[in-house]
Amino acid sequence: VRALRSAIALGGVASSHLRLAEAYFVLNQHKFFSEEISEAQSITPDDPEPYYVEGRYWFQTKQAFAKAEELFRKALSKDPNHVKSLTHLAICLRNTQQDEEAEAFLKRAVGRIESLQLSYYLPYQLLAEIQLLRNDLDIALESIRKALLMAPQIAENHYLLGKVELAKGYDKEAEASIQKAIAIDEALVEGHYLLARIYRNRGDANGAKRELDEFKERKELYGTRRLN
């Protein structure tokens, strides 16, 4: 923060205001964030990035989905192919149960990623979630495998792969994927819940009980993210 302030004092450009705004975002310094993001937007009004960052701020810190959606759409008015804005607009739409429109924006993001050969896993993960809910299991499997190729270090990718595999009846593969997710992130407590289902379906009562006990214990520590 100090270095960025010094750059601005010496006549730094909009990027310094944007980076400083991002730092204040992380530090939960709301007043200073608002000041710096406004400066970045005023200096480069045609740049989508400051509007995208402000959209993330309203979504993550305020859960103000309508405001965040407005800002992501504004970013896209500056650059219709801004992949992060396409993706996070889709997240907003999913939070207001608009999965069909969300899917359209995610497909646009994926098209851009593939045309530019970018490495950005999130649209594929989100598409896989929608496809799984719709029971399009083969397509969901393809989507989540692409997400995993880009980001094998992300626990949620392995977890979602396990969910798709379980839905397809691939219990052994699902077990391995979910165990991998838990190994990466022990706070992903839903993995234990799914493992309990797998062991119960297999007739392993002791294994199911062990995983349910683990789920309850870790839920007390971490809470839950998703159980759908």
mmCIF file of the C-alpha atoms, coordinates in Angstrom:
data_MODEL
# 
_entry.id   MODEL 
# 
loop_
_atom_site.group_PDB 
_atom_site.id 
_atom_site.type_symbol 
_atom_site.label_atom_id 
_atom_site.label_alt_id 
_atom_site.label_comp_id 
_atom_site.label_asym_id 
_atom_site.label_entity_id 
_atom_site.label_seq_id 
_atom_site.pdbx_PDB_ins_code 
_atom_site.Cartn_x 
_atom_site.Cartn_y 
_atom_site.Cartn_z 
_atom_site.occupancy 
_atom_site.B_iso_or_equiv 
_atom_site.pdbx_formal_charge 
_atom_site.auth_seq_id 
_atom_site.auth_comp_id 
_atom_site.auth_asym_id 
_atom_site.auth_atom_id 
_atom_site.pdbx_PDB_model_num 
ATOM 1   C CA . VAL A 1 1   ? 0.000   0.000   0.000   1.00 0.00 ? 1   VAL A CA 1 
ATOM 2   C CA . ARG A 1 2   ? 2.794   2.429   0.923   1.00 0.00 ? 2   ARG A CA 1 
ATOM 3   C CA . ALA A 1 3   ? 4.629   1.825   -2.363  1.00 0.00 ? 3   ALA A CA 1 
ATOM 4   C CA . LEU A 1 4   ? 1.444   2.381   -4.370  1.00 0.00 ? 4   LEU A CA 1 
ATOM 5   C CA . ARG A 1 5   ? 0.695   5.603   -2.513  1.00 0.00 ? 5   ARG A CA 1 
ATOM 6   C CA . SER A 1 6   ? 4.221   6.804   -3.284  1.00 0.00 ? 6   SER A CA 1 
ATOM 7   C CA . ALA A 1 7   ? 3.730   6.003   -6.983  1.00 0.00 ? 7   ALA A CA 1 
ATOM 8   C CA . ILE A 1 8   ? 0.503   8.000   -7.034  1.00 0.00 ? 8   ILE A CA 1 
ATOM 9   C CA . ALA A 1 9   ? 2.170   10.933  -5.262  1.00 0.00 ? 9   ALA A CA 1 
ATOM 10  C CA . LEU A 1 10  ? 4.811   10.920  -7.996  1.00 0.00 ? 10  LEU A CA 1 
ATOM 11  C CA . GLY A 1 11  ? 2.170   11.111  -10.703 1.00 0.00 ? 11  GLY A CA 1 
ATOM 12  C CA . GLY A 1 12  ? 1.274   7.439   -10.976 1.00 0.00 ? 12  GLY A CA 1 
ATOM 13  C CA . VAL A 1 13  ? -1.255  6.319   -13.560 1.00 0.00 ? 13  VAL A CA 1 
ATOM 14  C CA . ALA A 1 14  ? -4.666  4.696   -13.173 1.00 0.00 ? 14  ALA A CA 1 
ATOM 15  C CA . SER A 1 15  ? -3.132  1.251   -12.662 1.00 0.00 ? 15  SER A CA 1 
ATOM 16  C CA . SER A 1 16  ? -1.678  2.441   -9.343  1.00 0.00 ? 16  SER A CA 1 
ATOM 17  C CA . HIS A 1 17  ? -5.120  3.600   -8.182  1.00 0.00 ? 17  HIS A CA 1 
ATOM 18  C CA . LEU A 1 18  ? -6.585  0.259   -9.273  1.00 0.00 ? 18  LEU A CA 1 
ATOM 19  C CA . ARG A 1 19  ? -3.931  -1.795  -7.478  1.00 0.00 ? 19  ARG A CA 1 
ATOM 20  C CA . LEU A 1 20  ? -4.376  0.350   -4.374  1.00 0.00 ? 20  LEU A CA 1 
ATOM 21  C CA . ALA A 1 21  ? -8.149  -0.140  -4.556  1.00 0.00 ? 21  ALA A CA 1 
ATOM 22  C CA . GLU A 1 22  ? -7.596  -3.893  -4.770  1.00 0.00 ? 22  GLU A CA 1 
ATOM 23  C CA . ALA A 1 23  ? -5.343  -3.756  -1.706  1.00 0.00 ? 23  ALA A CA 1 
ATOM 24  C CA . TYR A 1 24  ? -7.994  -1.844  0.264   1.00 0.00 ? 24  TYR A CA 1 
ATOM 25  C CA . PHE A 1 25  ? -10.581 -4.378  -0.935  1.00 0.00 ? 25  PHE A CA 1 
ATOM 26  C CA . VAL A 1 26  ? -8.564  -7.197  0.641   1.00 0.00 ? 26  VAL A CA 1 
ATOM 27  C CA . LEU A 1 27  ? -7.993  -5.146  3.811   1.00 0.00 ? 27  LEU A CA 1 
ATOM 28  C CA . ASN A 1 28  ? -11.726 -4.277  4.122   1.00 0.00 ? 28  ASN A CA 1 
ATOM 29  C CA . GLN A 1 29  ? -10.917 -0.569  4.032   1.00 0.00 ? 29  GLN A CA 1 
ATOM 30  C CA . HIS A 1 30  ? -14.200 0.401   2.382   1.00 0.00 ? 30  HIS A CA 1 
ATOM 31  C CA . LYS A 1 31  ? -13.829 4.192   2.362   1.00 0.00 ? 31  LYS A CA 1 
ATOM 32  C CA . PHE A 1 32  ? -10.352 4.100   0.860   1.00 0.00 ? 32  PHE A CA 1 
ATOM 33  C CA . PHE A 1 33  ? -11.430 1.445   -1.648  1.00 0.00 ? 33  PHE A CA 1 
ATOM 34  C CA . SER A 1 34  ? -14.259 3.692   -2.890  1.00 0.00 ? 34  SER A CA 1 
ATOM 35  C CA . GLU A 1 35  ? -11.926 6.665   -3.281  1.00 0.00 ? 35  GLU A CA 1 
ATOM 36  C CA . GLU A 1 36  ? -9.288  4.752   -5.246  1.00 0.00 ? 36  GLU A CA 1 
ATOM 37  C CA . ILE A 1 37  ? -11.659 2.837   -7.514  1.00 0.00 ? 37  ILE A CA 1 
ATOM 38  C CA . SER A 1 38  ? -13.415 6.110   -8.412  1.00 0.00 ? 38  SER A CA 1 
ATOM 39  C CA . GLU A 1 39  ? -10.057 7.641   -9.310  1.00 0.00 ? 39  GLU A CA 1 
ATOM 40  C CA . ALA A 1 40  ? -9.184  4.663   -11.521 1.00 0.00 ? 40  ALA A CA 1 
ATOM 41  C CA . GLN A 1 41  ? -12.541 4.880   -13.305 1.00 0.00 ? 41  GLN A CA 1 
ATOM 42  C CA . SER A 1 42  ? -12.255 8.606   -13.884 1.00 0.00 ? 42  SER A CA 1 
ATOM 43  C CA . ILE A 1 43  ? -8.721  8.393   -15.308 1.00 0.00 ? 43  ILE A CA 1 
ATOM 44  C CA . THR A 1 44  ? -9.480  5.512   -17.706 1.00 0.00 ? 44  THR A CA 1 
ATOM 45  C CA . PRO A 1 45  ? -13.267 5.501   -18.260 1.00 0.00 ? 45  PRO A CA 1 
ATOM 46  C CA . ASP A 1 46  ? -13.045 3.016   -21.136 1.00 0.00 ? 46  ASP A CA 1 
ATOM 47  C CA . ASP A 1 47  ? -11.136 0.387   -19.179 1.00 0.00 ? 47  ASP A CA 1 
ATOM 48  C CA . PRO A 1 48  ? -13.403 -2.478  -18.006 1.00 0.00 ? 48  PRO A CA 1 
ATOM 49  C CA . GLU A 1 49  ? -11.107 -3.579  -15.173 1.00 0.00 ? 49  GLU A CA 1 
ATOM 50  C CA . PRO A 1 50  ? -12.015 -0.923  -12.554 1.00 0.00 ? 50  PRO A CA 1 
ATOM 51  C CA . TYR A 1 51  ? -15.731 -1.649  -13.052 1.00 0.00 ? 51  TYR A CA 1 
ATOM 52  C CA . TYR A 1 52  ? -15.068 -5.369  -12.773 1.00 0.00 ? 52  TYR A CA 1 
ATOM 53  C CA . VAL A 1 53  ? -13.133 -4.874  -9.521  1.00 0.00 ? 53  VAL A CA 1 
ATOM 54  C CA . GLU A 1 54  ? -15.890 -2.696  -8.090  1.00 0.00 ? 54  GLU A CA 1 
ATOM 55  C CA . GLY A 1 55  ? -18.424 -5.351  -9.094  1.00 0.00 ? 55  GLY A CA 1 
ATOM 56  C CA . ARG A 1 56  ? -16.425 -7.961  -7.185  1.00 0.00 ? 56  ARG A CA 1 
ATOM 57  C CA . TYR A 1 57  ? -16.384 -5.608  -4.190  1.00 0.00 ? 57  TYR A CA 1 
ATOM 58  C CA . TRP A 1 58  ? -20.165 -5.207  -4.113  1.00 0.00 ? 58  TRP A CA 1 
ATOM 59  C CA . PHE A 1 59  ? -20.699 -8.920  -4.660  1.00 0.00 ? 59  PHE A CA 1 
ATOM 60  C CA . GLN A 1 60  ? -18.234 -10.200 -2.072  1.00 0.00 ? 60  GLN A CA 1 
ATOM 61  C CA . THR A 1 61  ? -18.398 -7.632  0.704   1.00 0.00 ? 61  THR A CA 1 
ATOM 62  C CA . LYS A 1 62  ? -22.025 -6.484  0.461   1.00 0.00 ? 62  LYS A CA 1 
ATOM 63  C CA . GLN A 1 63  ? -23.798 -9.402  -1.249  1.00 0.00 ? 63  GLN A CA 1 
ATOM 64  C CA . ALA A 1 64  ? -25.437 -6.663  -3.332  1.00 0.00 ? 64  ALA A CA 1 
ATOM 65  C CA . PHE A 1 65  ? -26.110 -8.785  -6.402  1.00 0.00 ? 65  PHE A CA 1 
ATOM 66  C CA . ALA A 1 66  ? -28.075 -6.175  -8.354  1.00 0.00 ? 66  ALA A CA 1 
ATOM 67  C CA . LYS A 1 67  ? -25.358 -3.542  -7.889  1.00 0.00 ? 67  LYS A CA 1 
ATOM 68  C CA . ALA A 1 68  ? -22.630 -6.050  -8.784  1.00 0.00 ? 68  ALA A CA 1 
ATOM 69  C CA . GLU A 1 69  ? -24.545 -7.136  -11.881 1.00 0.00 ? 69  GLU A CA 1 
ATOM 70  C CA . GLU A 1 70  ? -24.865 -3.498  -12.977 1.00 0.00 ? 70  GLU A CA 1 
ATOM 71  C CA . LEU A 1 71  ? -21.104 -3.009  -12.676 1.00 0.00 ? 71  LEU A CA 1 
ATOM 72  C CA . PHE A 1 72  ? -20.203 -6.228  -14.489 1.00 0.00 ? 72  PHE A CA 1 
ATOM 73  C CA . ARG A 1 73  ? -22.541 -5.201  -17.313 1.00 0.00 ? 73  ARG A CA 1 
ATOM 74  C CA . LYS A 1 74  ? -20.862 -1.780  -17.377 1.00 0.00 ? 74  LYS A CA 1 
ATOM 75  C CA . ALA A 1 75  ? -17.471 -3.468  -17.674 1.00 0.00 ? 75  ALA A CA 1 
ATOM 76  C CA . LEU A 1 76  ? -18.827 -5.512  -20.570 1.00 0.00 ? 76  LEU A CA 1 
ATOM 77  C CA . SER A 1 77  ? -20.061 -2.336  -22.248 1.00 0.00 ? 77  SER A CA 1 
ATOM 78  C CA . LYS A 1 78  ? -16.389 -1.293  -22.361 1.00 0.00 ? 78  LYS A CA 1 
ATOM 79  C CA . ASP A 1 79  ? -15.204 -4.725  -23.543 1.00 0.00 ? 79  ASP A CA 1 
ATOM 80  C CA . PRO A 1 80  ? -17.856 -7.336  -24.461 1.00 0.00 ? 80  PRO A CA 1 
ATOM 81  C CA . ASN A 1 81  ? -15.204 -10.064 -24.253 1.00 0.00 ? 81  ASN A CA 1 
ATOM 82  C CA . HIS A 1 82  ? -13.894 -9.278  -20.765 1.00 0.00 ? 82  HIS A CA 1 
ATOM 83  C CA . VAL A 1 83  ? -13.709 -12.869 -19.516 1.00 0.00 ? 83  VAL A CA 1 
ATOM 84  C CA . LYS A 1 84  ? -13.725 -12.150 -15.781 1.00 0.00 ? 84  LYS A CA 1 
ATOM 85  C CA . SER A 1 85  ? -16.757 -9.872  -16.084 1.00 0.00 ? 85  SER A CA 1 
ATOM 86  C CA . LEU A 1 86  ? -18.608 -12.469 -18.169 1.00 0.00 ? 86  LEU A CA 1 
ATOM 87  C CA . THR A 1 87  ? -17.851 -15.069 -15.515 1.00 0.00 ? 87  THR A CA 1 
ATOM 88  C CA . HIS A 1 88  ? -18.774 -13.017 -12.482 1.00 0.00 ? 88  HIS A CA 1 
ATOM 89  C CA . LEU A 1 89  ? -21.907 -11.680 -14.122 1.00 0.00 ? 89  LEU A CA 1 
ATOM 90  C CA . ALA A 1 90  ? -22.899 -15.336 -14.548 1.00 0.00 ? 90  ALA A CA 1 
ATOM 91  C CA . ILE A 1 91  ? -22.235 -15.917 -10.829 1.00 0.00 ? 91  ILE A CA 1 
ATOM 92  C CA . CYS A 1 92  ? -24.549 -12.995 -9.992  1.00 0.00 ? 92  CYS A CA 1 
ATOM 93  C CA . LEU A 1 93  ? -27.237 -14.398 -12.263 1.00 0.00 ? 93  LEU A CA 1 
ATOM 94  C CA . ARG A 1 94  ? -26.969 -17.838 -10.672 1.00 0.00 ? 94  ARG A CA 1 
ATOM 95  C CA . ASN A 1 95  ? -27.462 -16.248 -7.256  1.00 0.00 ? 95  ASN A CA 1 
ATOM 96  C CA . THR A 1 96  ? -30.771 -14.877 -8.512  1.00 0.00 ? 96  THR A CA 1 
ATOM 97  C CA . GLN A 1 97  ? -31.813 -18.208 -10.084 1.00 0.00 ? 97  GLN A CA 1 
ATOM 98  C CA . GLN A 1 98  ? -31.199 -17.117 -13.676 1.00 0.00 ? 98  GLN A CA 1 
ATOM 99  C CA . ASP A 1 99  ? -29.227 -20.179 -14.736 1.00 0.00 ? 99  ASP A CA 1 
ATOM 100 C CA . GLU A 1 100 ? -30.155 -20.039 -18.421 1.00 0.00 ? 100 GLU A CA 1 
ATOM 101 C CA . GLU A 1 101 ? -28.777 -16.528 -18.901 1.00 0.00 ? 101 GLU A CA 1 
ATOM 102 C CA . ALA A 1 102 ? -25.803 -17.365 -16.668 1.00 0.00 ? 102 ALA A CA 1 
ATOM 103 C CA . GLU A 1 103 ? -24.973 -20.330 -18.883 1.00 0.00 ? 103 GLU A CA 1 
ATOM 104 C CA . ALA A 1 104 ? -25.023 -18.129 -21.984 1.00 0.00 ? 104 ALA A CA 1 
ATOM 105 C CA . PHE A 1 105 ? -22.463 -15.746 -20.446 1.00 0.00 ? 105 PHE A CA 1 
ATOM 106 C CA . LEU A 1 106 ? -20.284 -18.661 -19.314 1.00 0.00 ? 106 LEU A CA 1 
ATOM 107 C CA . LYS A 1 107 ? -20.280 -20.078 -22.841 1.00 0.00 ? 107 LYS A CA 1 
ATOM 108 C CA . ARG A 1 108 ? -19.180 -16.686 -24.139 1.00 0.00 ? 108 ARG A CA 1 
ATOM 109 C CA . ALA A 1 109 ? -16.360 -16.682 -21.590 1.00 0.00 ? 109 ALA A CA 1 
ATOM 110 C CA . VAL A 1 110 ? -15.300 -20.196 -22.590 1.00 0.00 ? 110 VAL A CA 1 
ATOM 111 C CA . GLY A 1 111 ? -15.339 -19.219 -26.267 1.00 0.00 ? 111 GLY A CA 1 
ATOM 112 C CA . ARG A 1 112 ? -13.028 -16.312 -25.529 1.00 0.00 ? 112 ARG A CA 1 
ATOM 113 C CA . ILE A 1 113 ? -10.728 -18.448 -23.369 1.00 0.00 ? 113 ILE A CA 1 
ATOM 114 C CA . GLU A 1 114 ? -10.385 -21.050 -26.103 1.00 0.00 ? 114 GLU A CA 1 
ATOM 115 C CA . SER A 1 115 ? -9.903  -18.547 -28.917 1.00 0.00 ? 115 SER A CA 1 
ATOM 116 C CA . LEU A 1 116 ? -7.111  -16.785 -27.006 1.00 0.00 ? 116 LEU A CA 1 
ATOM 117 C CA . GLN A 1 117 ? -5.762  -19.971 -25.370 1.00 0.00 ? 117 GLN A CA 1 
ATOM 118 C CA . LEU A 1 118 ? -6.112  -18.493 -21.905 1.00 0.00 ? 118 LEU A CA 1 
ATOM 119 C CA . SER A 1 119 ? -5.891  -20.485 -18.680 1.00 0.00 ? 119 SER A CA 1 
ATOM 120 C CA . TYR A 1 120 ? -8.913  -19.600 -16.552 1.00 0.00 ? 120 TYR A CA 1 
ATOM 121 C CA . TYR A 1 121 ? -10.746 -22.540 -15.017 1.00 0.00 ? 121 TYR A CA 1 
ATOM 122 C CA . LEU A 1 122 ? -13.722 -20.893 -13.315 1.00 0.00 ? 122 LEU A CA 1 
ATOM 123 C CA . PRO A 1 123 ? -16.184 -20.718 -16.260 1.00 0.00 ? 123 PRO A CA 1 
ATOM 124 C CA . TYR A 1 124 ? -15.698 -24.443 -16.893 1.00 0.00 ? 124 TYR A CA 1 
ATOM 125 C CA . GLN A 1 125 ? -16.325 -25.257 -13.230 1.00 0.00 ? 125 GLN A CA 1 
ATOM 126 C CA . LEU A 1 126 ? -19.487 -23.155 -13.162 1.00 0.00 ? 126 LEU A CA 1 
ATOM 127 C CA . LEU A 1 127 ? -20.744 -24.674 -16.407 1.00 0.00 ? 127 LEU A CA 1 
ATOM 128 C CA . ALA A 1 128 ? -20.190 -28.146 -14.967 1.00 0.00 ? 128 ALA A CA 1 
ATOM 129 C CA . GLU A 1 129 ? -22.312 -27.227 -11.933 1.00 0.00 ? 129 GLU A CA 1 
ATOM 130 C CA . ILE A 1 130 ? -25.200 -26.102 -14.152 1.00 0.00 ? 130 ILE A CA 1 
ATOM 131 C CA . GLN A 1 131 ? -24.868 -29.146 -16.404 1.00 0.00 ? 131 GLN A CA 1 
ATOM 132 C CA . LEU A 1 132 ? -24.842 -31.483 -13.394 1.00 0.00 ? 132 LEU A CA 1 
ATOM 133 C CA . LEU A 1 133 ? -28.010 -29.902 -12.028 1.00 0.00 ? 133 LEU A CA 1 
ATOM 134 C CA . ARG A 1 134 ? -29.613 -30.456 -15.437 1.00 0.00 ? 134 ARG A CA 1 
ATOM 135 C CA . ASN A 1 135 ? -28.337 -34.071 -15.432 1.00 0.00 ? 135 ASN A CA 1 
ATOM 136 C CA . ASP A 1 136 ? -26.246 -33.494 -18.573 1.00 0.00 ? 136 ASP A CA 1 
ATOM 137 C CA . LEU A 1 137 ? -23.610 -35.739 -17.060 1.00 0.00 ? 137 LEU A CA 1 
ATOM 138 C CA . ASP A 1 138 ? -21.349 -36.392 -20.062 1.00 0.00 ? 138 ASP A CA 1 
ATOM 139 C CA . ILE A 1 139 ? -21.119 -32.673 -20.852 1.00 0.00 ? 139 ILE A CA 1 
ATOM 140 C CA . ALA A 1 140 ? -20.582 -31.854 -17.169 1.00 0.00 ? 140 ALA A CA 1 
ATOM 141 C CA . LEU A 1 141 ? -17.762 -34.404 -17.021 1.00 0.00 ? 141 LEU A CA 1 
ATOM 142 C CA . GLU A 1 142 ? -16.088 -32.808 -20.034 1.00 0.00 ? 142 GLU A CA 1 
ATOM 143 C CA . SER A 1 143 ? -16.413 -29.316 -18.515 1.00 0.00 ? 143 SER A CA 1 
ATOM 144 C CA . ILE A 1 144 ? -15.010 -30.194 -15.102 1.00 0.00 ? 144 ILE A CA 1 
ATOM 145 C CA . ARG A 1 145 ? -12.129 -32.149 -16.627 1.00 0.00 ? 145 ARG A CA 1 
ATOM 146 C CA . LYS A 1 146 ? -11.156 -29.005 -18.559 1.00 0.00 ? 146 LYS A CA 1 
ATOM 147 C CA . ALA A 1 147 ? -11.282 -27.009 -15.312 1.00 0.00 ? 147 ALA A CA 1 
ATOM 148 C CA . LEU A 1 148 ? -9.033  -29.612 -13.672 1.00 0.00 ? 148 LEU A CA 1 
ATOM 149 C CA . LEU A 1 149 ? -6.498  -29.485 -16.488 1.00 0.00 ? 149 LEU A CA 1 
ATOM 150 C CA . MET A 1 150 ? -6.178  -25.741 -15.916 1.00 0.00 ? 150 MET A CA 1 
ATOM 151 C CA . ALA A 1 151 ? -6.253  -25.788 -12.117 1.00 0.00 ? 151 ALA A CA 1 
ATOM 152 C CA . PRO A 1 152 ? -5.508  -29.188 -10.516 1.00 0.00 ? 152 PRO A CA 1 
ATOM 153 C CA . GLN A 1 153 ? -4.644  -27.374 -7.279  1.00 0.00 ? 153 GLN A CA 1 
ATOM 154 C CA . ILE A 1 154 ? -8.249  -26.229 -6.748  1.00 0.00 ? 154 ILE A CA 1 
ATOM 155 C CA . ALA A 1 155 ? -10.057 -28.556 -4.336  1.00 0.00 ? 155 ALA A CA 1 
ATOM 156 C CA . GLU A 1 156 ? -13.511 -27.645 -5.636  1.00 0.00 ? 156 GLU A CA 1 
ATOM 157 C CA . ASN A 1 157 ? -12.583 -28.962 -9.089  1.00 0.00 ? 157 ASN A CA 1 
ATOM 158 C CA . HIS A 1 158 ? -11.827 -32.423 -7.684  1.00 0.00 ? 158 HIS A CA 1 
ATOM 159 C CA . TYR A 1 159 ? -14.937 -32.268 -5.495  1.00 0.00 ? 159 TYR A CA 1 
ATOM 160 C CA . LEU A 1 160 ? -17.189 -31.422 -8.434  1.00 0.00 ? 160 LEU A CA 1 
ATOM 161 C CA . LEU A 1 161 ? -15.544 -34.125 -10.553 1.00 0.00 ? 161 LEU A CA 1 
ATOM 162 C CA . GLY A 1 162 ? -16.405 -36.558 -7.762  1.00 0.00 ? 162 GLY A CA 1 
ATOM 163 C CA . LYS A 1 163 ? -20.023 -35.394 -7.740  1.00 0.00 ? 163 LYS A CA 1 
ATOM 164 C CA . VAL A 1 164 ? -20.334 -35.933 -11.492 1.00 0.00 ? 164 VAL A CA 1 
ATOM 165 C CA . GLU A 1 165 ? -18.644 -39.332 -11.274 1.00 0.00 ? 165 GLU A CA 1 
ATOM 166 C CA . LEU A 1 166 ? -20.980 -40.327 -8.442  1.00 0.00 ? 166 LEU A CA 1 
ATOM 167 C CA . ALA A 1 167 ? -24.010 -39.260 -10.493 1.00 0.00 ? 167 ALA A CA 1 
ATOM 168 C CA . LYS A 1 168 ? -22.752 -41.433 -13.353 1.00 0.00 ? 168 LYS A CA 1 
ATOM 169 C CA . GLY A 1 169 ? -22.347 -44.423 -11.017 1.00 0.00 ? 169 GLY A CA 1 
ATOM 170 C CA . TYR A 1 170 ? -18.536 -44.368 -11.032 1.00 0.00 ? 170 TYR A CA 1 
ATOM 171 C CA . ASP A 1 171 ? -18.256 -44.876 -7.261  1.00 0.00 ? 171 ASP A CA 1 
ATOM 172 C CA . LYS A 1 172 ? -14.560 -45.807 -7.094  1.00 0.00 ? 172 LYS A CA 1 
ATOM 173 C CA . GLU A 1 173 ? -13.529 -42.851 -9.242  1.00 0.00 ? 173 GLU A CA 1 
ATOM 174 C CA . ALA A 1 174 ? -15.795 -40.541 -7.217  1.00 0.00 ? 174 ALA A CA 1 
ATOM 175 C CA . GLU A 1 175 ? -14.238 -41.751 -3.978  1.00 0.00 ? 175 GLU A CA 1 
ATOM 176 C CA . ALA A 1 176 ? -10.726 -41.015 -5.258  1.00 0.00 ? 176 ALA A CA 1 
ATOM 177 C CA . SER A 1 177 ? -11.681 -37.558 -6.558  1.00 0.00 ? 177 SER A CA 1 
ATOM 178 C CA . ILE A 1 178 ? -13.369 -36.546 -3.313  1.00 0.00 ? 178 ILE A CA 1 
ATOM 179 C CA . GLN A 1 179 ? -10.453 -37.810 -1.220  1.00 0.00 ? 179 GLN A CA 1 
ATOM 180 C CA . LYS A 1 180 ? -8.142  -35.706 -3.403  1.00 0.00 ? 180 LYS A CA 1 
ATOM 181 C CA . ALA A 1 181 ? -10.327 -32.641 -2.785  1.00 0.00 ? 181 ALA A CA 1 
ATOM 182 C CA . ILE A 1 182 ? -10.206 -33.163 0.983   1.00 0.00 ? 182 ILE A CA 1 
ATOM 183 C CA . ALA A 1 183 ? -6.432  -33.673 0.871   1.00 0.00 ? 183 ALA A CA 1 
ATOM 184 C CA . ILE A 1 184 ? -6.045  -30.289 -0.827  1.00 0.00 ? 184 ILE A CA 1 
ATOM 185 C CA . ASP A 1 185 ? -8.504  -28.444 1.424   1.00 0.00 ? 185 ASP A CA 1 
ATOM 186 C CA . GLU A 1 186 ? -9.602  -29.995 4.717   1.00 0.00 ? 186 GLU A CA 1 
ATOM 187 C CA . ALA A 1 187 ? -12.233 -27.251 5.086   1.00 0.00 ? 187 ALA A CA 1 
ATOM 188 C CA . LEU A 1 188 ? -14.178 -28.789 2.185   1.00 0.00 ? 188 LEU A CA 1 
ATOM 189 C CA . VAL A 1 189 ? -16.299 -30.679 4.680   1.00 0.00 ? 189 VAL A CA 1 
ATOM 190 C CA . GLU A 1 190 ? -18.956 -31.656 2.136   1.00 0.00 ? 190 GLU A CA 1 
ATOM 191 C CA . GLY A 1 191 ? -16.473 -34.186 0.800   1.00 0.00 ? 191 GLY A CA 1 
ATOM 192 C CA . HIS A 1 192 ? -16.915 -36.257 3.946   1.00 0.00 ? 192 HIS A CA 1 
ATOM 193 C CA . TYR A 1 193 ? -20.687 -36.116 3.498   1.00 0.00 ? 193 TYR A CA 1 
ATOM 194 C CA . LEU A 1 194 ? -20.393 -37.491 -0.044  1.00 0.00 ? 194 LEU A CA 1 
ATOM 195 C CA . LEU A 1 195 ? -17.926 -40.156 1.051   1.00 0.00 ? 195 LEU A CA 1 
ATOM 196 C CA . ALA A 1 196 ? -20.451 -41.272 3.677   1.00 0.00 ? 196 ALA A CA 1 
ATOM 197 C CA . ARG A 1 197 ? -23.032 -41.667 0.891   1.00 0.00 ? 197 ARG A CA 1 
ATOM 198 C CA . ILE A 1 198 ? -20.623 -43.734 -1.180  1.00 0.00 ? 198 ILE A CA 1 
ATOM 199 C CA . TYR A 1 199 ? -19.779 -46.048 1.727   1.00 0.00 ? 199 TYR A CA 1 
ATOM 200 C CA . ARG A 1 200 ? -23.436 -46.398 2.731   1.00 0.00 ? 200 ARG A CA 1 
ATOM 201 C CA . ASN A 1 201 ? -24.374 -47.332 -0.843  1.00 0.00 ? 201 ASN A CA 1 
ATOM 202 C CA . ARG A 1 202 ? -21.533 -49.858 -0.808  1.00 0.00 ? 202 ARG A CA 1 
ATOM 203 C CA . GLY A 1 203 ? -22.825 -51.410 2.416   1.00 0.00 ? 203 GLY A CA 1 
ATOM 204 C CA . ASP A 1 204 ? -19.860 -50.189 4.480   1.00 0.00 ? 204 ASP A CA 1 
ATOM 205 C CA . ALA A 1 205 ? -21.693 -49.017 7.603   1.00 0.00 ? 205 ALA A CA 1 
ATOM 206 C CA . ASN A 1 206 ? -18.495 -48.384 9.566   1.00 0.00 ? 206 ASN A CA 1 
ATOM 207 C CA . GLY A 1 207 ? -16.990 -46.287 6.776   1.00 0.00 ? 207 GLY A CA 1 
ATOM 208 C CA . ALA A 1 208 ? -20.206 -44.302 6.401   1.00 0.00 ? 208 ALA A CA 1 
ATOM 209 C CA . LYS A 1 209 ? -20.345 -43.612 10.145  1.00 0.00 ? 209 LYS A CA 1 
ATOM 210 C CA . ARG A 1 210 ? -16.678 -42.572 10.201  1.00 0.00 ? 210 ARG A CA 1 
ATOM 211 C CA . GLU A 1 211 ? -17.199 -40.052 7.406   1.00 0.00 ? 211 GLU A CA 1 
ATOM 212 C CA . LEU A 1 212 ? -20.419 -38.677 8.902   1.00 0.00 ? 212 LEU A CA 1 
ATOM 213 C CA . ASP A 1 213 ? -18.659 -38.172 12.232  1.00 0.00 ? 213 ASP A CA 1 
ATOM 214 C CA . GLU A 1 214 ? -15.824 -36.414 10.394  1.00 0.00 ? 214 GLU A CA 1 
ATOM 215 C CA . PHE A 1 215 ? -18.352 -34.267 8.543   1.00 0.00 ? 215 PHE A CA 1 
ATOM 216 C CA . LYS A 1 216 ? -20.085 -33.192 11.763  1.00 0.00 ? 216 LYS A CA 1 
ATOM 217 C CA . GLU A 1 217 ? -16.797 -32.426 13.506  1.00 0.00 ? 217 GLU A CA 1 
ATOM 218 C CA . ARG A 1 218 ? -15.403 -30.373 10.634  1.00 0.00 ? 218 ARG A CA 1 
ATOM 219 C CA . LYS A 1 219 ? -18.715 -28.642 10.050  1.00 0.00 ? 219 LYS A CA 1 
ATOM 220 C CA . GLU A 1 220 ? -18.414 -27.237 13.578  1.00 0.00 ? 220 GLU A CA 1 
ATOM 221 C CA . LEU A 1 221 ? -14.971 -25.893 12.689  1.00 0.00 ? 221 LEU A CA 1 
ATOM 222 C CA . TYR A 1 222 ? -15.513 -24.639 9.159   1.00 0.00 ? 222 TYR A CA 1 
ATOM 223 C CA . GLY A 1 223 ? -19.232 -24.489 8.348   1.00 0.00 ? 223 GLY A CA 1 
ATOM 224 C CA . THR A 1 224 ? -20.390 -25.741 4.942   1.00 0.00 ? 224 THR A CA 1 
ATOM 225 C CA . ARG A 1 225 ? -20.114 -24.423 1.395   1.00 0.00 ? 225 ARG A CA 1 
ATOM 226 C CA . ARG A 1 226 ? -22.507 -26.579 -0.625  1.00 0.00 ? 226 ARG A CA 1 
ATOM 227 C CA . LEU A 1 227 ? -24.561 -29.709 -0.133  1.00 0.00 ? 227 LEU A CA 1 
ATOM 228 C CA . ASN A 1 228 ? -26.611 -29.718 -3.339  1.00 0.00 ? 228 ASN A CA 1 
# 
